């Protein structure tokens, strides 16, 4: 993930494509690795979002597919984690998992910038079709009928 921001002023020499940059340039490189979980119905599940190559503590939130903050949901516990040696582990635990779900781990390298990655909770014996997979299947069927 690369996070950058800059502002441009009018060009120094527009004929040759040269521009003068003014303002702030922020570059923040890091790696995000989501860790899904598979459990039996009624068991607890812990999902992980591991950020590496970071230089500061990142603000981390977890949300469900309805964009609800997981920290405010019943039977959900969120730990933001802290940067230790360039790695930050954030976890979300679901007690008594009853159905498969897709969550997003949302990172904020800067207050005004969000990076999100999907993390899946798969509960054995429950449906595992998520919206993005359903759309793909629907498009495939339509293409085959043409």
XYZ file of C-alpha atoms in Angstrom:
146
model
C 0.000 0.000 0.000
C 1.316 3.405 -0.910
C -0.261 6.490 0.579
C 0.707 9.779 -1.054
C -0.574 13.317 -1.264
C 0.748 16.394 -3.033
C -0.495 19.640 -4.525
C 0.512 21.155 -7.873
C 0.951 24.784 -8.832
C 0.956 26.111 -12.392
C 3.691 24.530 -14.533
C 7.272 25.729 -14.772
C 7.506 24.661 -18.401
C 4.233 23.164 -19.571
C 5.629 22.542 -23.074
C 7.952 19.819 -21.724
C 5.551 18.519 -19.080
C 7.549 19.974 -16.193
C 5.575 21.065 -13.135
C 6.471 22.672 -9.875
C 5.138 20.846 -6.824
C 4.217 22.823 -3.765
C 2.607 21.823 -0.495
C 2.936 18.549 1.362
C 4.059 15.226 -0.008
C 3.307 12.263 2.268
C 4.521 8.778 1.474
C 3.724 5.871 3.749
C 4.530 2.312 2.631
C 3.255 -0.723 4.516
C 2.005 -4.278 4.039
C -1.385 -5.481 5.304
C -2.056 -9.203 5.738
C -5.618 -10.266 6.662
C -6.100 -13.569 8.509
C -9.516 -15.191 8.084
C -10.996 -17.625 10.597
C -13.027 -20.827 10.244
C -14.940 -22.155 13.249
C -17.893 -24.355 14.136
C -21.213 -22.724 14.963
C -21.256 -21.428 18.551
C -17.464 -21.187 18.872
C -15.427 -18.013 19.299
C -13.402 -16.772 16.332
C -10.540 -14.274 16.198
C -9.763 -12.439 12.959
C -6.398 -10.719 12.489
C -5.173 -7.805 10.438
C -1.357 -7.585 10.545
C 0.375 -4.401 9.375
C 4.120 -4.616 8.741
C 6.778 -2.108 7.718
C 5.004 0.659 9.623
C 6.717 3.560 11.368
C 3.961 4.641 13.771
C 0.843 3.344 15.505
C -2.044 3.138 13.062
C -5.639 3.851 13.985
C -7.588 0.663 13.175
C -11.346 0.043 13.130
C -13.342 -3.039 12.163
C -16.728 -2.892 10.397
C -19.241 -5.452 9.211
C -20.830 -5.457 5.743
C -23.453 -2.962 6.956
C -20.553 -0.575 7.840
C -21.393 -0.872 11.548
C -18.480 -0.431 13.933
C -17.730 -3.943 15.229
C -16.531 -2.567 18.582
C -20.135 -1.507 19.246
C -21.724 -4.852 18.310
C -22.805 -7.474 20.833
C -20.359 -10.402 21.176
C -17.584 -8.516 19.314
C -14.285 -7.406 20.880
C -11.792 -5.255 18.981
C -8.131 -4.673 19.887
C -6.448 -1.962 17.796
C -2.914 -3.112 18.612
C 0.285 -1.063 18.798
C 3.389 -0.771 16.641
C 6.162 -2.958 18.019
C 9.276 -3.087 15.857
C 7.377 -2.060 12.719
C 4.511 -4.551 13.135
C 1.009 -3.904 14.468
C -1.520 -6.703 15.062
C -5.169 -5.746 15.284
C -7.717 -8.398 16.264
C -11.461 -8.754 16.319
C -13.006 -11.595 18.301
C -16.553 -12.794 17.715
C -17.958 -14.781 20.636
C -20.550 -17.425 19.795
C -20.253 -17.168 15.998
C -23.586 -18.076 14.414
C -23.125 -17.207 10.746
C -20.446 -16.530 8.177
C -19.638 -12.863 7.706
C -17.321 -10.484 5.914
C -15.646 -7.670 7.849
C -13.326 -4.862 6.860
C -10.196 -3.963 8.738
C -9.880 -0.183 8.229
C -6.492 1.482 8.664
C -5.833 5.188 8.854
C -2.221 6.069 7.954
C -3.385 9.707 8.243
C -6.624 11.021 9.756
C -8.075 11.869 6.347
C -7.030 8.653 4.562
C -8.573 5.205 4.931
C -7.297 1.877 3.615
C -9.596 -1.157 3.970
C -9.107 -4.878 3.461
C -11.637 -7.714 3.725
C -11.339 -10.374 6.429
C -13.741 -13.343 6.360
C -15.330 -15.321 9.162
C -16.442 -18.731 7.905
C -18.762 -20.727 10.148
C -19.034 -24.425 9.238
C -22.520 -25.347 8.072
C -23.463 -21.752 7.190
C -23.673 -19.987 3.852
C -20.394 -18.481 2.682
C -21.618 -16.522 -0.355
C -20.529 -12.916 -0.009
C -21.884 -10.098 -2.158
C -18.761 -9.632 -4.284
C -18.743 -13.360 -5.148
C -22.463 -13.285 -5.978
C -21.996 -10.398 -8.422
C -19.163 -12.275 -10.158
C -21.305 -15.413 -10.532
C -24.245 -13.385 -11.854
C -22.060 -11.675 -14.487
C -20.606 -15.006 -15.576
C -24.059 -16.501 -16.123
C -25.186 -13.504 -18.177
C -22.081 -13.708 -20.396
C -22.692 -17.399 -21.061
C -26.266 -16.712 -22.207
C -25.199 -14.197 -24.892
